[in-house]
Amino acid sequence: MKPVKDIYKNIAKKYTETYSDKEYPTDKYVDQFVSMMPKEARILDAGCGDASYTDIFLSKGFSVEGIDISEEMIKIARKKFPKANFKIGDLRKVNLKEKIYDGILCMQGTCHIAKKYHDHILKEFYKGLKEDGILFLTVQEGEGEGLTYWPLAGTEIFTSHYQLDEIKEKLTSIGFNIIFTDIYSPCKGDYQNNKLAIMARK
């Protein structure tokens, strides 16, 4: 099985060209996330990739930090948005400072990580959020974890999946309060299973 960061290294440019400047089902969720932020909010984009929504955050006067395991994707993000702070990092080892973020965005940021690490990651998100801070999380819908074919990459890649009740229970057990959930369809080039969108408050 090819490492996830190697797959992203090979497709970073293609990924950006494919997904940039298009409307996606997640746009409406991000708009709601933004509407819930205070002025001059501090945002963490966990598993940021090429930082698809950073332009919206910066336009609102938010400060933006991003973390991703792919060096190539971080290079693209830094080039696109030099005013934001992006770093290479592994969410499995994330260690956030307490109560510093108004919002954390994690859109498919955990989907290539084994589920045994997810409790740690979500607990760190909870720790890093200020009181009443907002987490917007999207995950792959399905059962278990394993190799999934990714049309854009033309190869199989490790992917974790959740049923809605399963991820809701995981979040609430940590202390999050669920604001809303939704299911949306994959876009062209994406994995051919539905996605789950969850907005939660600390």
PDB file of C-alpha atoms in Angstrom:
ATOM      1  CA  MET A   1       0.000   0.000   0.000  1.00  0.00           C
ATOM      2  CA  LYS A   2       1.453   3.350  -1.065  1.00  0.00           C
ATOM      3  CA  PRO A   3       1.770   5.923   1.761  1.00  0.00           C
ATOM      4  CA  VAL A   4      -0.897   8.637   1.682  1.00  0.00           C
ATOM      5  CA  LYS A   5       1.622  11.484   1.548  1.00  0.00           C
ATOM      6  CA  ASP A   6       3.293   9.872  -1.491  1.00  0.00           C
ATOM      7  CA  ILE A   7      -0.040   9.684  -3.306  1.00  0.00           C
ATOM      8  CA  TYR A   8      -0.698  13.364  -2.599  1.00  0.00           C
ATOM      9  CA  LYS A   9       2.820  14.255  -3.704  1.00  0.00           C
ATOM     10  CA  ASN A  10       2.079  12.734  -7.093  1.00  0.00           C
ATOM     11  CA  ILE A  11      -1.311  14.399  -7.565  1.00  0.00           C
ATOM     12  CA  ALA A  12      -0.953  17.734  -5.732  1.00  0.00           C
ATOM     13  CA  LYS A  13      -1.048  19.868  -8.875  1.00  0.00           C
ATOM     14  CA  LYS A  14      -3.841  17.803 -10.435  1.00  0.00           C
ATOM     15  CA  TYR A  15      -5.825  17.981  -7.182  1.00  0.00           C
ATOM     16  CA  THR A  16      -5.660  21.769  -7.109  1.00  0.00           C
ATOM     17  CA  GLU A  17      -6.537  22.101 -10.790  1.00  0.00           C
ATOM     18  CA  THR A  18      -9.497  19.730 -10.389  1.00  0.00           C
ATOM     19  CA  TYR A  19     -11.042  21.187  -7.255  1.00  0.00           C
ATOM     20  CA  SER A  20     -10.219  24.903  -7.481  1.00  0.00           C
ATOM     21  CA  ASP A  21     -12.799  27.533  -8.464  1.00  0.00           C
ATOM     22  CA  LYS A  22     -15.796  25.218  -8.397  1.00  0.00           C
ATOM     23  CA  GLU A  23     -18.958  25.070  -6.354  1.00  0.00           C
ATOM     24  CA  TYR A  24     -19.220  22.133  -3.976  1.00  0.00           C
ATOM     25  CA  PRO A  25     -21.855  20.784  -1.607  1.00  0.00           C
ATOM     26  CA  THR A  26     -19.644  21.820   1.310  1.00  0.00           C
ATOM     27  CA  ASP A  27     -19.739  25.519   0.368  1.00  0.00           C
ATOM     28  CA  LYS A  28     -23.025  26.072   2.197  1.00  0.00           C
ATOM     29  CA  TYR A  29     -21.674  24.437   5.350  1.00  0.00           C
ATOM     30  CA  VAL A  30     -18.561  26.591   5.305  1.00  0.00           C
ATOM     31  CA  ASP A  31     -20.741  29.681   4.873  1.00  0.00           C
ATOM     32  CA  GLN A  32     -22.629  28.677   8.015  1.00  0.00           C
ATOM     33  CA  PHE A  33     -19.355  27.986   9.845  1.00  0.00           C
ATOM     34  CA  VAL A  34     -18.145  31.479   8.923  1.00  0.00           C
ATOM     35  CA  SER A  35     -21.413  33.049  10.077  1.00  0.00           C
ATOM     36  CA  MET A  36     -20.886  31.535  13.523  1.00  0.00           C
ATOM     37  CA  MET A  37     -17.422  33.014  13.980  1.00  0.00           C
ATOM     38  CA  PRO A  38     -16.682  36.195  15.970  1.00  0.00           C
ATOM     39  CA  LYS A  39     -14.812  39.123  14.452  1.00  0.00           C
ATOM     40  CA  GLU A  40     -11.098  38.470  13.971  1.00  0.00           C
ATOM     41  CA  ALA A  41     -11.652  34.766  14.613  1.00  0.00           C
ATOM     42  CA  ARG A  42      -8.714  32.403  14.817  1.00  0.00           C
ATOM     43  CA  ILE A  43      -9.245  29.371  12.581  1.00  0.00           C
ATOM     44  CA  LEU A  44      -7.435  26.042  12.314  1.00  0.00           C
ATOM     45  CA  ASP A  45      -7.817  24.101   9.063  1.00  0.00           C
ATOM     46  CA  ALA A  46      -6.797  20.555  10.024  1.00  0.00           C
ATOM     47  CA  GLY A  47      -5.850  18.484   7.007  1.00  0.00           C
ATOM     48  CA  CYS A  48      -5.954  21.672   4.967  1.00  0.00           C
ATOM     49  CA  GLY A  49      -4.632  20.336   1.659  1.00  0.00           C
ATOM     50  CA  ASP A  50      -4.295  23.277  -0.717  1.00  0.00           C
ATOM     51  CA  ALA A  51      -6.383  25.468   1.629  1.00  0.00           C
ATOM     52  CA  SER A  52      -9.543  25.637  -0.463  1.00  0.00           C
ATOM     53  CA  TYR A  53     -11.486  27.929   1.877  1.00  0.00           C
ATOM     54  CA  THR A  54      -8.693  30.146   3.190  1.00  0.00           C
ATOM     55  CA  ASP A  55      -9.611  32.978   0.818  1.00  0.00           C
ATOM     56  CA  ILE A  56     -13.059  33.202   2.448  1.00  0.00           C
ATOM     57  CA  PHE A  57     -11.590  33.227   5.948  1.00  0.00           C
ATOM     58  CA  LEU A  58      -9.019  35.901   5.126  1.00  0.00           C
ATOM     59  CA  SER A  59     -11.652  38.060   3.422  1.00  0.00           C
ATOM     60  CA  LYS A  60     -13.568  38.076   6.733  1.00  0.00           C
ATOM     61  CA  GLY A  61     -10.526  39.247   8.657  1.00  0.00           C
ATOM     62  CA  PHE A  62      -9.881  35.865  10.296  1.00  0.00           C
ATOM     63  CA  SER A  63      -6.403  34.576  11.081  1.00  0.00           C
ATOM     64  CA  VAL A  64      -5.826  31.168   9.517  1.00  0.00           C
ATOM     65  CA  GLU A  65      -3.537  28.287  10.415  1.00  0.00           C
ATOM     66  CA  GLY A  66      -3.373  25.079   8.440  1.00  0.00           C
ATOM     67  CA  ILE A  67      -1.752  21.707   8.957  1.00  0.00           C
ATOM     68  CA  ASP A  68      -1.356  18.870   6.477  1.00  0.00           C
ATOM     69  CA  ILE A  69       0.869  15.822   6.122  1.00  0.00           C
ATOM     70  CA  SER A  70       1.579  16.517   2.435  1.00  0.00           C
ATOM     71  CA  GLU A  71       4.587  18.756   1.828  1.00  0.00           C
ATOM     72  CA  GLU A  72       3.479  19.369  -1.754  1.00  0.00           C
ATOM     73  CA  MET A  73       0.000  20.490  -0.723  1.00  0.00           C
ATOM     74  CA  ILE A  74       1.438  22.812   1.920  1.00  0.00           C
ATOM     75  CA  LYS A  75       3.725  24.361  -0.703  1.00  0.00           C
ATOM     76  CA  ILE A  76       0.682  25.125  -2.843  1.00  0.00           C
ATOM     77  CA  ALA A  77      -1.243  26.541   0.131  1.00  0.00           C
ATOM     78  CA  ARG A  78       1.656  28.816   1.102  1.00  0.00           C
ATOM     79  CA  LYS A  79       1.997  30.085  -2.447  1.00  0.00           C
ATOM     80  CA  LYS A  80      -1.736  30.814  -2.705  1.00  0.00           C
ATOM     81  CA  PHE A  81      -2.069  32.461   0.704  1.00  0.00           C
ATOM     82  CA  PRO A  82       1.207  33.863   2.059  1.00  0.00           C
ATOM     83  CA  LYS A  83      -0.667  35.722   4.818  1.00  0.00           C
ATOM     84  CA  ALA A  84      -1.839  32.471   6.401  1.00  0.00           C
ATOM     85  CA  ASN A  85       0.299  30.147   8.512  1.00  0.00           C
ATOM     86  CA  PHE A  86       0.661  26.645   7.090  1.00  0.00           C
ATOM     87  CA  LYS A  87       2.817  23.838   8.409  1.00  0.00           C
ATOM     88  CA  ILE A  88       3.552  20.219   7.593  1.00  0.00           C
ATOM     89  CA  GLY A  89       2.285  17.931  10.314  1.00  0.00           C
ATOM     90  CA  ASP A  90       0.673  14.609  11.153  1.00  0.00           C
ATOM     91  CA  LEU A  91      -2.736  14.841  12.822  1.00  0.00           C
ATOM     92  CA  ARG A  92      -2.030  11.550  14.592  1.00  0.00           C
ATOM     93  CA  LYS A  93       0.572  13.436  16.635  1.00  0.00           C
ATOM     94  CA  VAL A  94      -1.219  16.770  16.935  1.00  0.00           C
ATOM     95  CA  ASN A  95      -0.875  18.570  20.271  1.00  0.00           C
ATOM     96  CA  LEU A  96      -2.838  21.827  20.379  1.00  0.00           C
ATOM     97  CA  LYS A  97      -2.597  24.607  22.910  1.00  0.00           C
ATOM     98  CA  GLU A  98      -5.675  24.972  25.078  1.00  0.00           C
ATOM     99  CA  LYS A  99      -8.581  27.218  24.101  1.00  0.00           C
ATOM    100  CA  ILE A 100      -6.949  29.227  21.316  1.00  0.00           C
ATOM    101  CA  TYR A 101      -9.227  28.636  18.304  1.00  0.00           C
ATOM    102  CA  ASP A 102     -12.676  30.045  17.629  1.00  0.00           C
ATOM    103  CA  GLY A 103     -13.242  27.461  14.923  1.00  0.00           C
ATOM    104  CA  ILE A 104     -11.653  24.274  13.617  1.00  0.00           C
ATOM    105  CA  LEU A 105     -12.345  23.021  10.121  1.00  0.00           C
ATOM    106  CA  CYS A 106     -11.513  19.385   9.367  1.00  0.00           C
ATOM    107  CA  MET A 107     -12.879  18.437   5.976  1.00  0.00           C
ATOM    108  CA  GLN A 108     -11.888  14.844   5.228  1.00  0.00           C
ATOM    109  CA  GLY A 109      -8.767  15.544   7.284  1.00  0.00           C
ATOM    110  CA  THR A 110      -9.099  12.266   9.175  1.00  0.00           C
ATOM    111  CA  CYS A 111     -10.316  10.086   6.320  1.00  0.00           C
ATOM    112  CA  HIS A 112      -6.855   8.670   5.499  1.00  0.00           C
ATOM    113  CA  ILE A 113      -6.029   8.032   9.162  1.00  0.00           C
ATOM    114  CA  ALA A 114      -6.793   4.777  10.998  1.00  0.00           C
ATOM    115  CA  LYS A 115      -9.767   5.121  13.325  1.00  0.00           C
ATOM    116  CA  LYS A 116      -7.698   4.108  16.354  1.00  0.00           C
ATOM    117  CA  TYR A 117      -6.159   7.602  16.201  1.00  0.00           C
ATOM    118  CA  HIS A 118      -9.415   9.529  15.841  1.00  0.00           C
ATOM    119  CA  ASP A 119     -10.228   9.801  19.540  1.00  0.00           C
ATOM    120  CA  HIS A 120      -6.890  11.515  20.148  1.00  0.00           C
ATOM    121  CA  ILE A 121      -7.390  13.891  17.218  1.00  0.00           C
ATOM    122  CA  LEU A 122     -10.929  14.875  18.197  1.00  0.00           C
ATOM    123  CA  LYS A 123      -9.934  15.338  21.840  1.00  0.00           C
ATOM    124  CA  GLU A 124      -7.154  17.672  20.699  1.00  0.00           C
ATOM    125  CA  PHE A 125      -9.685  19.638  18.649  1.00  0.00           C
ATOM    126  CA  TYR A 126     -11.866  19.929  21.743  1.00  0.00           C
ATOM    127  CA  LYS A 127      -8.892  21.062  23.812  1.00  0.00           C
ATOM    128  CA  GLY A 128      -7.817  23.604  21.222  1.00  0.00           C
ATOM    129  CA  LEU A 129     -11.223  25.248  20.885  1.00  0.00           C
ATOM    130  CA  LYS A 130     -12.296  28.158  23.044  1.00  0.00           C
ATOM    131  CA  GLU A 131     -15.503  27.779  25.037  1.00  0.00           C
ATOM    132  CA  ASP A 132     -18.410  27.737  22.557  1.00  0.00           C
ATOM    133  CA  GLY A 133     -15.906  27.213  19.732  1.00  0.00           C
ATOM    134  CA  ILE A 134     -17.129  25.446  16.595  1.00  0.00           C
ATOM    135  CA  LEU A 135     -15.881  22.271  14.920  1.00  0.00           C
ATOM    136  CA  PHE A 136     -16.911  21.557  11.336  1.00  0.00           C
ATOM    137  CA  LEU A 137     -16.047  17.983  10.426  1.00  0.00           C
ATOM    138  CA  THR A 138     -16.653  15.919   7.312  1.00  0.00           C
ATOM    139  CA  VAL A 139     -15.990  12.188   7.023  1.00  0.00           C
ATOM    140  CA  GLN A 140     -16.619   9.385   4.568  1.00  0.00           C
ATOM    141  CA  GLU A 141     -19.897   7.551   5.103  1.00  0.00           C
ATOM    142  CA  GLY A 142     -19.670   3.781   5.347  1.00  0.00           C
ATOM    143  CA  GLU A 143     -18.405   0.952   7.504  1.00  0.00           C
ATOM    144  CA  GLY A 144     -14.965   0.344   8.966  1.00  0.00           C
ATOM    145  CA  GLU A 145     -11.756   1.202   7.129  1.00  0.00           C
ATOM    146  CA  GLY A 146      -9.555  -0.126   4.355  1.00  0.00           C
ATOM    147  CA  LEU A 147      -8.473   0.527   0.797  1.00  0.00           C
ATOM    148  CA  THR A 148     -10.784   2.600  -1.403  1.00  0.00           C
ATOM    149  CA  TYR A 149     -10.303   3.407  -5.068  1.00  0.00           C
ATOM    150  CA  TRP A 150      -9.792   7.129  -5.680  1.00  0.00           C
ATOM    151  CA  PRO A 151     -10.542   8.027  -9.313  1.00  0.00           C
ATOM    152  CA  LEU A 152      -8.556  11.271  -9.231  1.00  0.00           C
ATOM    153  CA  ALA A 153      -5.399   9.475  -8.110  1.00  0.00           C
ATOM    154  CA  GLY A 154      -6.060   6.373 -10.188  1.00  0.00           C
ATOM    155  CA  THR A 155      -5.149   4.145  -7.258  1.00  0.00           C
ATOM    156  CA  GLU A 156      -6.413   2.725  -4.001  1.00  0.00           C
ATOM    157  CA  ILE A 157      -5.832   4.712  -0.821  1.00  0.00           C
ATOM    158  CA  PHE A 158      -6.454   3.932   2.843  1.00  0.00           C
ATOM    159  CA  THR A 159      -9.783   5.404   3.936  1.00  0.00           C
ATOM    160  CA  SER A 160     -11.796   5.345   7.164  1.00  0.00           C
ATOM    161  CA  HIS A 161     -15.599   5.426   7.180  1.00  0.00           C
ATOM    162  CA  TYR A 162     -18.355   6.234   9.668  1.00  0.00           C
ATOM    163  CA  GLN A 163     -22.045   5.741  10.120  1.00  0.00           C
ATOM    164  CA  LEU A 164     -23.734   8.935  11.304  1.00  0.00           C
ATOM    165  CA  ASP A 165     -24.677   7.606  14.748  1.00  0.00           C
ATOM    166  CA  GLU A 166     -21.121   6.346  15.236  1.00  0.00           C
ATOM    167  CA  ILE A 167     -19.411   9.690  14.646  1.00  0.00           C
ATOM    168  CA  LYS A 168     -22.081  11.584  16.601  1.00  0.00           C
ATOM    169  CA  GLU A 169     -21.549   9.304  19.590  1.00  0.00           C
ATOM    170  CA  LYS A 170     -17.780   9.745  19.366  1.00  0.00           C
ATOM    171  CA  LEU A 171     -18.081  13.535  19.361  1.00  0.00           C
ATOM    172  CA  THR A 172     -20.632  13.738  22.165  1.00  0.00           C
ATOM    173  CA  SER A 173     -18.588  11.367  24.350  1.00  0.00           C
ATOM    174  CA  ILE A 174     -15.714  13.861  24.124  1.00  0.00           C
ATOM    175  CA  GLY A 175     -17.995  16.719  25.140  1.00  0.00           C
ATOM    176  CA  PHE A 176     -19.145  18.264  21.870  1.00  0.00           C
ATOM    177  CA  ASN A 177     -22.750  19.329  21.363  1.00  0.00           C
ATOM    178  CA  ILE A 178     -24.026  18.505  17.885  1.00  0.00           C
ATOM    179  CA  ILE A 179     -25.522  21.507  16.081  1.00  0.00           C
ATOM    180  CA  PHE A 180     -26.486  19.780  12.862  1.00  0.00           C
ATOM    181  CA  THR A 181     -25.603  16.877  10.585  1.00  0.00           C
ATOM    182  CA  ASP A 182     -26.090  16.278   6.890  1.00  0.00           C
ATOM    183  CA  ILE A 183     -25.238  13.820   4.137  1.00  0.00           C
ATOM    184  CA  TYR A 184     -23.934  14.957   0.771  1.00  0.00           C
ATOM    185  CA  SER A 185     -22.951  13.265  -2.482  1.00  0.00           C
ATOM    186  CA  PRO A 186     -19.433  12.934  -3.898  1.00  0.00           C
ATOM    187  CA  CYS A 187     -18.274  15.281  -6.628  1.00  0.00           C
ATOM    188  CA  LYS A 188     -16.568  14.225  -9.850  1.00  0.00           C
ATOM    189  CA  GLY A 189     -13.234  12.533  -9.246  1.00  0.00           C
ATOM    190  CA  ASP A 190     -14.029  11.819  -5.600  1.00  0.00           C
ATOM    191  CA  TYR A 191     -14.594   8.520  -3.808  1.00  0.00           C
ATOM    192  CA  GLN A 192     -17.941   7.120  -4.827  1.00  0.00           C
ATOM    193  CA  ASN A 193     -19.561   7.034  -1.403  1.00  0.00           C
ATOM    194  CA  ASN A 194     -21.515   9.733   0.387  1.00  0.00           C
ATOM    195  CA  LYS A 195     -19.988  12.093   2.943  1.00  0.00           C
ATOM    196  CA  LEU A 196     -21.180  13.100   6.398  1.00  0.00           C
ATOM    197  CA  ALA A 197     -21.073  16.728   7.517  1.00  0.00           C
ATOM    198  CA  ILE A 198     -21.186  17.529  11.226  1.00  0.00           C
ATOM    199  CA  MET A 199     -21.193  20.923  12.942  1.00  0.00           C
ATOM    200  CA  ALA A 200     -20.532  20.775  16.681  1.00  0.00           C
ATOM    201  CA  ARG A 201     -19.972  23.232  19.512  1.00  0.00           C
ATOM    202  CA  LYS A 202     -17.631  22.882  22.479  1.00  0.00           C
TER     203      LYS A 202
END
